[in-house]
CSV table of C-alpha atoms and ligand atoms in Angstrom, one decimal:
chain,number,residue,atom,x,y,z
A,1,UNK,CA,-22.5,-6.9,18.7
A,2,UNK,CA,-21.4,-4.7,15.9
A,3,UNK,CA,-17.7,-4.1,15.2
A,4,UNK,CA,-16.1,-1.2,13.2
A,5,UNK,CA,-12.4,-1.2,12.3
A,6,UNK,CA,-11.2,2.4,11.5
A,7,UNK,CA,-7.8,3.0,10.0
A,8,UNK,CA,-6.4,6.5,9.9
A,9,UNK,CA,-3.5,7.3,7.5
A,10,UNK,CA,-0.5,9.6,8.0
A,11,UNK,CA,-2.1,12.9,7.2
A,12,UNK,CA,-5.1,11.9,9.4
A,13,UNK,CA,-2.8,11.8,12.4
A,14,UNK,CA,-0.3,14.4,11.0
A,15,UNK,CA,-1.1,17.3,13.3
A,16,UNK,CA,-3.0,18.1,16.5
A,17,UNK,CA,-5.8,19.5,14.3
A,18,UNK,CA,-6.0,16.3,12.3
A,19,UNK,CA,-6.0,14.1,15.5
A,20,UNK,CA,-8.7,16.4,16.9
A,21,UNK,CA,-10.8,15.6,13.8
A,22,UNK,CA,-10.1,11.9,14.3
A,23,UNK,CA,-11.4,12.1,17.9
A,24,UNK,CA,-14.6,13.8,16.6
A,25,UNK,CA,-15.1,11.1,14.0
A,26,UNK,CA,-14.6,8.3,16.5
A,27,UNK,CA,-17.0,10.0,18.9
A,28,UNK,CA,-19.6,10.2,16.2
A,29,UNK,CA,-19.1,6.5,15.2
A,30,UNK,CA,-19.6,5.4,18.8
A,31,UNK,CA,-23.3,6.3,18.4
A,32,UNK,CA,-23.6,3.7,15.7
A,33,UNK,CA,-21.2,0.9,16.6
A,34,UNK,CA,-20.9,-1.0,19.9
A,35,UNK,CA,-17.2,-1.8,19.4
A,36,UNK,CA,-14.5,0.2,17.6
A,37,UNK,CA,-10.9,-0.7,16.9
A,38,UNK,CA,-8.7,2.2,15.6
A,39,UNK,CA,-5.6,1.4,13.6
A,40,UNK,CA,-3.2,4.3,12.8
A,41,UNK,CA,-0.2,5.2,10.6
A,42,UNK,CA,2.8,7.2,11.8
A,43,UNK,CA,2.3,11.0,11.6
A,44,UNK,CA,2.8,12.0,8.0
A,45,UNK,CA,6.4,12.0,6.8
A,46,UNK,CA,7.7,10.4,10.0
A,47,UNK,CA,8.4,7.0,8.4
A,48,UNK,CA,10.4,8.8,5.7
A,49,UNK,CA,12.3,10.7,8.3
A,50,UNK,CA,13.2,7.6,10.3
A,51,UNK,CA,14.4,5.8,7.2
A,52,UNK,CA,16.5,8.6,5.9
A,53,UNK,CA,18.0,9.0,9.5
A,54,UNK,CA,18.9,5.3,9.3
A,55,UNK,CA,20.4,5.5,5.9
A,56,UNK,CA,22.4,8.6,6.9
A,57,UNK,CA,23.7,6.8,9.9
A,58,UNK,CA,24.8,3.9,7.7
A,59,UNK,CA,26.9,6.4,5.7
A,60,UNK,CA,28.5,7.5,9.0
A,61,UNK,CA,26.4,10.7,9.2
A,62,UNK,CA,25.3,10.8,12.8
A,63,UNK,CA,24.5,14.4,12.9
A,64,UNK,CA,21.4,14.0,10.7
A,65,UNK,CA,20.1,11.1,12.9
A,66,UNK,CA,20.4,13.5,15.8
A,67,UNK,CA,18.6,16.2,13.9
A,68,UNK,CA,15.8,13.8,13.0
A,69,UNK,CA,15.5,12.8,16.7
A,70,UNK,CA,15.2,16.5,17.7
A,71,UNK,CA,12.5,17.1,15.0
A,72,UNK,CA,10.5,14.0,16.1
A,73,UNK,CA,10.7,15.1,19.7
A,74,UNK,CA,9.3,18.5,19.1
A,75,UNK,CA,6.6,17.4,16.6
A,76,UNK,CA,5.2,14.7,18.9
A,77,UNK,CA,5.6,16.8,22.0
A,78,UNK,CA,3.8,19.8,20.7
A,79,UNK,CA,0.9,17.6,19.3
A,80,UNK,CA,0.6,15.9,22.7
A,81,UNK,CA,0.6,19.1,24.5
A,82,UNK,CA,-2.1,20.6,22.3
A,83,UNK,CA,-4.3,17.5,22.6
A,84,UNK,CA,-3.8,16.4,26.2
A,85,UNK,CA,-2.4,19.5,27.9
A,86,UNK,CA,-0.3,19.0,31.1
A,87,UNK,CA,-2.3,16.1,32.6
A,88,UNK,CA,-0.7,13.2,34.4
A,89,UNK,CA,-1.6,11.1,31.4
A,90,UNK,CA,0.2,13.5,29.1
A,91,UNK,CA,3.3,13.3,31.2
A,92,UNK,CA,3.3,9.5,31.1
A,93,UNK,CA,2.7,9.3,27.4
A,94,UNK,CA,5.4,12.0,26.8
A,95,UNK,CA,7.9,9.8,28.6
A,96,UNK,CA,6.9,6.8,26.5
A,97,UNK,CA,7.3,8.7,23.3
A,98,UNK,CA,10.7,10.1,24.4
A,99,UNK,CA,11.8,6.6,25.2
A,100,UNK,CA,11.0,5.5,21.7
A,101,UNK,CA,13.0,8.4,20.2
A,102,UNK,CA,15.9,7.4,22.5
A,103,UNK,CA,15.6,3.9,21.0
A,104,UNK,CA,15.9,5.5,17.6
A,105,UNK,CA,19.1,7.2,18.6
A,106,UNK,CA,20.5,4.0,20.0
A,107,UNK,CA,19.6,2.0,16.9
A,108,UNK,CA,21.1,4.6,14.5
A,109,UNK,CA,24.2,4.6,16.6
A,110,UNK,CA,24.7,0.9,16.1
A,111,UNK,CA,23.9,1.3,12.4
A,112,UNK,CA,26.6,3.9,12.1
A,113,UNK,CA,29.1,1.7,14.0
A,114,UNK,CA,28.4,-1.2,11.7
A,115,UNK,CA,28.4,1.1,8.7
A,116,UNK,CA,25.3,-0.6,7.3
A,117,UNK,CA,21.6,-0.9,8.1
A,118,UNK,CA,20.3,-4.5,7.8
A,119,UNK,CA,16.7,-5.1,6.8
A,120,UNK,CA,16.1,-6.1,10.3
A,121,UNK,CA,17.5,-2.9,11.7
A,122,UNK,CA,15.6,-0.9,9.1
A,123,UNK,CA,12.3,-2.5,10.3
A,124,UNK,CA,13.2,-1.9,14.0
A,125,UNK,CA,13.7,1.8,13.1
A,126,UNK,CA,10.8,2.4,10.7
A,127,UNK,CA,8.3,0.8,13.1
A,128,UNK,CA,8.9,3.5,15.7
A,129,UNK,CA,6.7,6.0,13.9
A,130,UNK,CA,3.6,4.0,14.5
A,131,UNK,CA,4.7,3.1,18.0
A,132,UNK,CA,4.8,6.8,18.8
A,133,UNK,CA,1.5,7.7,17.0
A,134,UNK,CA,-0.6,5.1,18.8
A,135,UNK,CA,0.4,6.5,22.2
A,136,UNK,CA,-0.3,10.0,21.0
A,137,UNK,CA,-3.7,9.2,19.5
A,138,UNK,CA,-4.8,7.0,22.5
A,139,UNK,CA,-3.9,9.9,24.8
A,140,UNK,CA,-5.9,12.3,22.6
A,141,UNK,CA,-9.0,10.1,22.8
A,142,UNK,CA,-8.7,9.8,26.6
A,143,UNK,CA,-8.4,13.5,26.8
A,144,UNK,CA,-11.8,13.8,25.1
A,145,UNK,CA,-13.3,11.3,27.5
A,146,UNK,CA,-13.1,8.1,25.5
A,147,UNK,CA,-11.5,5.1,27.2
A,148,UNK,CA,-8.6,4.1,24.8
A,149,UNK,CA,-5.5,2.0,25.0
A,150,UNK,CA,-2.4,2.0,22.8
A,151,UNK,CA,-1.5,-1.5,21.4
A,152,UNK,CA,1.7,-2.5,19.6
A,153,UNK,CA,0.7,-4.9,16.7
A,154,UNK,CA,4.1,-6.6,17.2
A,155,UNK,CA,2.5,-8.2,20.2
A,156,UNK,CA,-0.2,-9.9,18.1
A,157,UNK,CA,0.5,-9.9,14.4
A,158,UNK,CA,2.8,-12.8,13.8
A,159,UNK,CA,4.7,-12.5,10.4
A,160,UNK,CA,7.3,-14.3,8.3
A,161,UNK,CA,10.8,-13.0,8.8
A,162,UNK,CA,10.8,-11.2,5.5
A,163,UNK,CA,11.9,-7.8,6.9
A,164,UNK,CA,10.3,-5.0,5.0
A,165,UNK,CA,7.7,-7.3,3.5
A,166,UNK,CA,6.4,-9.5,6.4
A,167,UNK,CA,3.4,-11.7,5.6
A,168,UNK,CA,1.0,-12.4,8.5
A,169,UNK,CA,0.8,-16.0,9.6
A,170,UNK,CA,-2.6,-17.5,10.2
A,171,UNK,CA,-4.3,-18.8,12.3
A,172,UNK,CA,-2.0,-17.5,15.1
A,173,UNK,CA,-2.4,-13.8,14.1
A,174,UNK,CA,-6.2,-14.1,14.2
A,175,UNK,CA,-6.1,-15.9,17.6
A,176,UNK,CA,-3.7,-13.5,19.2
A,177,UNK,CA,-5.6,-10.4,18.0
A,178,UNK,CA,-8.8,-11.8,19.4
A,179,UNK,CA,-7.3,-12.7,22.8
A,180,UNK,CA,-5.8,-9.3,23.1
A,181,UNK,CA,-8.6,-7.1,21.8
A,182,UNK,CA,-11.9,-8.8,22.7
A,183,UNK,CA,-11.3,-8.2,26.5
A,184,UNK,CA,-10.9,-4.5,25.7
A,185,UNK,CA,-14.1,-4.5,23.8
A,186,UNK,CA,-16.0,-6.0,26.8
A,187,UNK,CA,-14.5,-3.3,29.0
A,188,UNK,CA,-15.7,-0.6,26.6
A,189,UNK,CA,-12.1,0.4,25.8
A,190,UNK,CA,-11.1,1.4,22.3
A,191,UNK,CA,-7.9,-0.2,21.2
A,192,UNK,CA,-5.6,2.1,19.2
A,193,UNK,CA,-3.3,-0.2,17.3
A,194,UNK,CA,-0.1,0.4,15.3
A,195,UNK,CA,-0.6,-0.1,11.6
A,196,UNK,CA,2.3,-1.3,9.4
A,197,UNK,CA,4.0,-3.6,11.9
A,198,UNK,CA,4.2,-7.2,13.2
A,199,UNK,CA,6.8,-9.5,14.6
A,200,UNK,CA,8.5,-12.8,13.9
A,201,UNK,CA,8.0,-15.8,16.1
A,202,UNK,CA,11.3,-14.9,17.9
A,203,UNK,CA,9.9,-11.4,18.6
A,204,UNK,CA,11.9,-9.3,16.0
A,205,UNK,CA,9.8,-6.4,14.8
A,206,UNK,CA,8.8,-6.6,11.1
A,207,UNK,CA,7.0,-4.2,8.7
A,208,UNK,CA,4.4,-5.2,6.1
A,209,UNK,CA,5.7,-2.9,3.4
A,210,UNK,CA,5.4,0.8,2.8
A,211,UNK,CA,1.9,2.0,3.1
A,212,UNK,CA,1.0,-1.2,4.9
A,213,UNK,CA,-1.2,0.3,7.6
A,214,UNK,CA,-4.2,-0.1,5.3
A,215,UNK,CA,-3.4,-3.8,5.2
A,216,UNK,CA,-3.2,-3.8,9.0
A,217,UNK,CA,-6.6,-2.2,9.2
A,218,UNK,CA,-8.0,-5.1,7.1
A,219,UNK,CA,-6.1,-7.7,9.1
A,220,UNK,CA,-7.6,-6.4,12.4
A,221,UNK,CA,-11.0,-6.0,10.8
A,222,UNK,CA,-11.0,-9.6,9.6
A,223,UNK,CA,-9.7,-11.0,12.9
A,224,UNK,CA,-12.4,-9.2,14.9
A,225,UNK,CA,-15.2,-10.2,12.5
A,226,UNK,CA,-15.8,-6.5,11.8
A,227,UNK,CA,-18.9,-5.5,10.0
A,228,UNK,CA,-17.0,-2.7,8.2
A,229,UNK,CA,-13.5,-1.5,7.7
A,230,UNK,CA,-13.2,2.3,7.2
A,231,UNK,CA,-10.0,3.6,5.7
A,232,UNK,CA,-9.7,7.3,6.5
A,233,UNK,CA,-7.4,9.3,4.3
A,234,UNK,CA,-7.2,12.9,2.9
A,235,UNK,CA,-9.3,12.5,-0.3
A,236,UNK,CA,-13.0,11.9,-0.7
A,237,UNK,CA,-12.6,8.4,-2.1
A,238,UNK,CA,-11.3,6.5,-5.1
A,239,UNK,CA,-11.4,8.6,-8.2
A,240,UNK,CA,-12.1,7.7,-11.8
A,241,UNK,CA,-8.6,9.0,-12.5
A,242,UNK,CA,-6.0,11.4,-11.2
A,243,UNK,CA,-7.7,14.8,-11.1
A,244,UNK,CA,-4.4,16.5,-11.8
A,245,UNK,CA,-4.5,14.9,-15.2
A,246,UNK,CA,-8.2,15.1,-16.0
A,247,UNK,CA,-10.3,17.8,-14.4
A,248,UNK,CA,-13.6,15.9,-14.8
A,249,UNK,CA,-12.4,13.1,-12.7
A,250,UNK,CA,-15.0,12.0,-10.1
A,251,UNK,CA,-15.2,10.1,-6.9
A,252,UNK,CA,-16.6,6.5,-7.4
A,253,UNK,CA,-19.5,5.6,-5.1
A,254,UNK,CA,-18.9,1.9,-5.3
A,255,UNK,CA,-16.3,-0.6,-6.5
A,256,UNK,CA,-16.0,-4.4,-6.3
A,257,UNK,CA,-13.1,-6.0,-4.5
A,258,UNK,CA,-11.7,-7.1,-7.9
A,259,UNK,CA,-11.8,-3.6,-9.3
A,260,UNK,CA,-10.3,-2.1,-6.2
A,261,UNK,CA,-7.4,-4.6,-6.2
A,262,UNK,CA,-6.6,-3.9,-9.9
A,263,UNK,CA,-6.7,-0.2,-9.3
A,264,UNK,CA,-4.5,-0.4,-6.3
A,265,UNK,CA,-2.1,-2.7,-8.0
A,266,UNK,CA,-2.0,-0.5,-11.1
A,267,UNK,CA,-1.1,2.7,-9.3
A,268,UNK,CA,-4.1,4.2,-7.7
A,269,UNK,CA,-2.3,5.4,-4.5
A,270,UNK,CA,-5.4,5.5,-2.3
A,271,UNK,CA,-5.2,1.9,-0.9
A,272,UNK,CA,-2.4,-0.6,-0.3
A,273,UNK,CA,-2.9,-3.4,-2.8
A,274,UNK,CA,-2.9,-6.2,-0.2
A,275,UNK,CA,-5.8,-4.5,1.8
A,276,UNK,CA,-8.5,-6.5,0.0
A,277,UNK,CA,-7.0,-9.9,0.8
A,278,UNK,CA,-8.1,-10.4,4.4
A,279,UNK,CA,-11.6,-9.1,3.9
A,280,UNK,CA,-12.6,-10.9,0.7
A,281,UNK,CA,-13.5,-14.2,2.2
A,282,UNK,CA,-15.9,-12.9,4.8
A,283,UNK,CA,-17.1,-10.2,2.4
A,284,UNK,CA,-16.4,-7.4,4.9
A,285,UNK,CA,-17.1,-4.1,3.2
A,286,UNK,CA,-14.4,-1.4,3.0
A,287,UNK,CA,-15.2,2.3,2.9
A,288,UNK,CA,-12.6,4.9,1.8
A,289,UNK,CA,-13.4,8.2,3.5
A,290,UNK,CA,-11.9,11.6,4.1
A,291,UNK,CA,-11.0,12.6,7.6
A,292,UNK,CA,-11.2,16.3,6.6
A,293,UNK,CA,-14.6,15.9,4.9
A,294,UNK,CA,-16.4,13.4,7.1
A,295,UNK,CA,-19.9,14.1,5.8
A,296,UNK,CA,-18.8,12.7,2.4
A,297,UNK,CA,-19.9,9.0,2.1
A,298,UNK,CA,-16.6,8.1,0.2
A,299,UNK,CA,-16.2,4.9,-1.8
A,300,UNK,CA,-17.7,1.7,-0.7
A,301,UNK,CA,-15.9,-1.5,-1.8
A,302,UNK,CA,-17.9,-4.8,-1.7
A,303,UNK,CA,-18.2,-8.0,-3.6
A,304,UNK,CA,-20.6,-6.4,-6.1
A,305,UNK,CA,-19.8,-3.5,-8.2
A,306,UNK,CA,-22.2,-0.7,-8.9
A,307,UNK,CA,-24.5,-1.6,-11.8
A,308,UNK,CA,-23.6,1.0,-14.4
A,309,UNK,CA,-23.9,1.1,-18.1
A,310,UNK,CA,-20.2,2.0,-18.3
A,311,UNK,CA,-17.8,-0.9,-18.7
A,312,UNK,CA,-14.8,1.1,-17.7
A,313,UNK,CA,-14.9,2.6,-14.2
A,314,UNK,CA,-11.4,4.1,-13.8
A,315,UNK,CA,-8.1,4.7,-15.5
A,316,UNK,CA,-4.6,4.7,-13.9
A,317,UNK,CA,-1.1,5.2,-15.1
A,318,UNK,CA,2.2,3.9,-13.7
A,319,UNK,CA,5.3,5.9,-14.8
A,320,UNK,CA,9.0,5.2,-14.9
A,321,UNK,CA,8.7,1.7,-16.3
A,322,UNK,CA,11.0,-0.3,-18.5
A,323,UNK,CA,9.9,-2.8,-21.2
A,324,UNK,CA,12.2,-5.8,-21.4
A,325,UNK,CA,12.0,-8.2,-24.4
A,326,UNK,CA,13.7,-11.5,-24.7
A,327,UNK,CA,13.4,-12.8,-28.3
A,328,UNK,CA,14.8,-15.3,-30.7
A,329,UNK,CA,13.6,-17.8,-33.2
A,330,UNK,CA,15.3,-20.6,-31.3
A,331,UNK,CA,13.1,-20.0,-28.3
A,332,UNK,CA,10.4,-22.1,-29.8
A,333,UNK,CA,10.0,-25.3,-27.8
A,334,UNK,CA,13.0,-24.7,-25.7
A,335,UNK,CA,12.0,-25.9,-22.3
A,336,UNK,CA,12.3,-23.7,-19.2
A,337,UNK,CA,13.3,-20.4,-21.0
A,338,UNK,CA,10.4,-18.6,-19.3
A,339,UNK,CA,11.1,-20.1,-15.9
A,340,UNK,CA,14.8,-19.1,-16.1
A,341,UNK,CA,13.9,-15.7,-17.4
A,342,UNK,CA,11.6,-14.9,-14.5
A,343,UNK,CA,14.0,-16.6,-12.1
A,344,UNK,CA,16.6,-14.2,-13.1
A,345,UNK,CA,14.3,-11.2,-12.8
A,346,UNK,CA,13.3,-12.3,-9.3
A,347,UNK,CA,17.0,-12.7,-8.3
A,348,UNK,CA,17.6,-9.1,-9.4
A,349,UNK,CA,14.9,-8.1,-7.0
A,350,UNK,CA,12.6,-6.6,-9.6
A,351,UNK,CA,8.8,-6.6,-9.4
A,352,UNK,CA,7.2,-7.6,-12.7
A,353,UNK,CA,4.0,-5.6,-13.3
A,354,UNK,CA,2.9,-7.1,-16.6
A,355,UNK,CA,3.8,-10.0,-18.8
A,356,UNK,CA,3.0,-10.8,-22.4
A,357,UNK,CA,4.1,-13.6,-24.6
A,358,UNK,CA,3.7,-13.8,-28.4
A,359,UNK,CA,1.8,-17.0,-29.4
A,360,UNK,CA,4.6,-17.8,-31.9
A,361,UNK,CA,6.7,-18.2,-28.7
A,362,UNK,CA,9.4,-16.1,-30.3
A,363,UNK,CA,9.4,-13.4,-27.7
A,364,UNK,CA,8.5,-12.8,-24.1
A,365,UNK,CA,8.1,-9.3,-22.9
A,366,UNK,CA,7.5,-7.8,-19.5
A,367,UNK,CA,7.5,-4.6,-17.6
A,368,UNK,CA,9.5,-3.7,-14.5
A,369,UNK,CA,10.4,-0.5,-12.7
A,370,UNK,CA,13.0,1.4,-14.7
A,371,UNK,CA,15.4,1.6,-11.8
A,372,UNK,CA,15.8,-2.2,-11.9
A,373,UNK,CA,16.4,-2.4,-15.6
A,374,UNK,CA,20.2,-2.6,-15.6
A,375,UNK,CA,20.3,-5.3,-13.0
A,376,UNK,CA,17.6,-7.3,-14.7
A,377,UNK,CA,19.3,-7.2,-18.1
A,378,UNK,CA,22.6,-8.3,-16.5
A,379,UNK,CA,20.9,-11.1,-14.7
A,380,UNK,CA,19.1,-12.3,-17.9
A,381,UNK,CA,22.3,-12.2,-19.9
A,382,UNK,CA,24.0,-14.5,-17.5
A,383,UNK,CA,21.0,-16.8,-17.0
A,384,UNK,CA,20.5,-17.2,-20.7
A,385,UNK,CA,24.1,-17.2,-21.7
A,386,UNK,CA,24.0,-20.6,-23.5
A,387,UNK,CA,21.0,-19.7,-25.5
A,388,UNK,CA,22.5,-16.4,-26.5
A,389,UNK,CA,25.8,-18.1,-27.5
A,390,UNK,CA,23.9,-20.7,-29.5
A,391,UNK,CA,21.9,-18.0,-31.2
A,392,UNK,CA,18.6,-19.4,-29.9
A,393,UNK,CA,18.0,-16.0,-28.3
A,394,UNK,CA,18.9,-13.1,-30.5
A,395,UNK,CA,18.7,-10.3,-28.0
A,396,UNK,CA,17.5,-8.9,-24.8
A,397,UNK,CA,16.1,-5.5,-25.3
A,398,UNK,CA,15.4,-2.9,-22.7
A,399,UNK,CA,13.2,0.1,-23.5
A,400,UNK,CA,12.9,2.9,-21.0
A,401,UNK,CA,10.6,5.9,-21.1
A,402,UNK,CA,7.4,3.8,-21.1
A,403,UNK,CA,4.3,3.8,-18.8
A,404,UNK,CA,1.5,1.4,-18.1
A,405,UNK,CA,-2.0,2.7,-18.6
A,406,UNK,CA,-4.7,0.5,-17.2
A,407,UNK,CA,-8.5,0.7,-17.6
A,408,UNK,CA,-10.5,-1.0,-14.8
A,409,UNK,CA,-14.1,-2.1,-14.7
A,410,UNK,CA,-16.0,-5.4,-14.2
A,411,UNK,CA,-17.7,-4.9,-17.6
A,412,UNK,CA,-14.5,-5.0,-19.6
A,413,UNK,CA,-14.4,-8.7,-20.3
A,414,UNK,CA,-18.1,-9.3,-19.9
A,415,UNK,CA,-19.3,-7.1,-22.6
A,416,UNK,CA,-18.3,-7.4,-26.3
A,417,UNK,CA,-16.6,-4.5,-28.0
A,418,UNK,CA,-15.1,-2.9,-24.9
A,419,UNK,CA,-11.5,-3.8,-25.7
A,420,UNK,CA,-12.1,-2.7,-29.3
A,421,UNK,CA,-13.4,0.6,-28.0
A,422,UNK,CA,-10.3,1.0,-25.9
A,423,UNK,CA,-8.0,0.4,-28.8
A,424,UNK,CA,-9.9,2.6,-31.2
A,425,UNK,CA,-9.9,5.5,-28.6
A,426,UNK,CA,-6.2,5.3,-28.4
A,427,UNK,CA,-5.8,5.0,-32.2
A,428,UNK,CA,-8.0,8.1,-32.6
A,429,UNK,CA,-5.7,10.0,-30.2
A,430,UNK,CA,-2.7,8.9,-32.3
A,431,UNK,CA,-1.2,6.7,-29.7
A,432,UNK,CA,0.8,3.7,-30.5
A,433,UNK,CA,0.3,0.7,-28.2
A,434,UNK,CA,3.5,-1.2,-27.5
A,435,UNK,CA,2.1,-4.1,-25.5
A,436,UNK,CA,-1.3,-5.2,-24.3
A,437,UNK,CA,-2.2,-7.4,-21.4
A,438,UNK,CA,-5.5,-8.4,-19.8
A,439,UNK,CA,-5.6,-8.6,-16.0
A,440,UNK,CA,-6.0,-12.0,-14.6
A,441,UNK,CA,-9.0,-10.9,-12.5
A,442,UNK,CA,-10.7,-10.2,-15.8
A,443,UNK,CA,-11.6,-6.7,-14.9
A,444,UNK,CA,-8.7,-4.7,-16.3
A,445,UNK,CA,-6.9,-4.1,-19.5
A,446,UNK,CA,-3.3,-2.7,-19.4
A,447,UNK,CA,-1.3,-1.2,-22.2
A,448,UNK,CA,2.3,-0.1,-22.4
A,449,UNK,CA,2.8,3.2,-24.3
A,450,UNK,CA,5.6,5.6,-24.7
A,451,UNK,CA,6.0,7.9,-21.7
A,452,UNK,CA,5.1,11.0,-23.6
A,453,UNK,CA,1.8,9.4,-24.8
A,454,UNK,CA,0.9,8.5,-21.2
A,455,UNK,CA,-1.2,11.6,-20.3
A,456,UNK,CA,-3.1,11.6,-23.6
A,457,UNK,CA,-3.8,7.9,-23.2
A,458,UNK,CA,-5.3,8.5,-19.8
A,459,UNK,CA,-7.5,11.3,-21.1
A,460,UNK,CA,-8.7,9.2,-24.1
A,461,UNK,CA,-9.6,6.3,-21.9
A,462,UNK,CA,-11.2,8.4,-19.2
A,463,UNK,CA,-13.6,9.8,-21.7
A,464,UNK,CA,-14.9,6.2,-22.1
A,465,UNK,CA,-15.2,5.9,-18.3
A,466,UNK,CA,-17.4,8.9,-18.1
A,467,UNK,CA,-18.9,8.5,-21.5
B,501,LIG,N1,3.9,4.7,8.0
B,501,LIG,C1,4.1,3.7,7.0
B,501,LIG,C2,4.5,4.3,5.7
B,501,LIG,O1,4.7,5.5,5.6
B,501,LIG,C3,2.8,2.9,6.8
B,501,LIG,C4,1.6,3.6,6.4
B,501,LIG,O2,1.6,4.8,6.5
B,501,LIG,O3,0.7,3.0,5.9
B,501,LIG,O4,4.8,3.6,4.8
B,502,MG,MG1,-1.0,5.3,3.6
């Protein structure tokens, strides 16, 4: 028994044409695989629309939630009509989707009465996009003659109660997925499952974080012992860098899990960074493929990378970062400074992307998104108040207008001279490196540079990747 998990992103279900394409791809894959599970995102932009409707409602603006509801009705209705016509099935599904949009209106009304949208309300609202799209896609598959059933992942994916960032709980999630999906497999029915969502033990709907449908695809793939997880998107695969920055950027045929994780973490938008986690242990391969160019083989991600003479495979950049430095001679040997520093950062809700500490212990520096900088500096000043007063810490510096440039490749730390090559390429391009850090997975090297050096740094390093 072979199992294929296929995840289709927002643009891949963004219009009736795209969903038609999805149906063709699923039909073609049925020739090769005995069982298929399909996981889908909301139609493109729908999650953004739902969220901005919710935030508008919290500000007391009910009119824009109403307008959002109208736009959602016509978008889903016209896609359903184009795909499933006026069949009885289309009528039933239309009623289900309209009921979900009514739910959106009710939820936004409560939000506007309360004057605030709690994380729990936000998840209830933002989950609606996927709950609509699965019904639409399942109906489209049935209209092409494929037995398919829409499934809400909130029935089977058990998560922590961290709204907006729910973490799946095992082994319950695996067991629940299997008991719901395996019977469908034996009946020859394709389950069409909502990406992005789960539910707490008490049944409150949670989401796994923006872009989390990829992660859902891998969660379902793992639970069903899939032989392959296909992530269908709107590009041919993972590229050596952003083709808008470097024209010679190419699609990578193969990557290792470690390389893919680093790339996703350091800004390659093609895959959610958590997607690799569920599949690593069983070694399930992931393929990243293009819905709109299905004959392209895409990028295959497995344990082993491609054997290539190039140490550097790809280069990414993350913009709008802020470099925070905590420094002072009195930091030497003072216990717990690092712990309190990062405790304060966590309290400010900021995500730390990179850390580096000088061996003299006179400074710690780290990089966070620029829009959290003010809060982080305030939190640090209060957490380290005594050290600052005593003069053990001289200052907390914040530097904006910086970016993180990362080179990724398994060969980076295996082969001598690669790091030296990276630094000299940047030096030759006249770029000053502010901070360097080596990825813990040993297959990346990241550098902080001034924002206006970012593009040139990417070009200089990319030349090494293709070199
Ligand atoms: N629809 C969700 C989002 O836009 C999840 C996803 O598309 O992966 O974030
Ligand atoms: Mg996505």
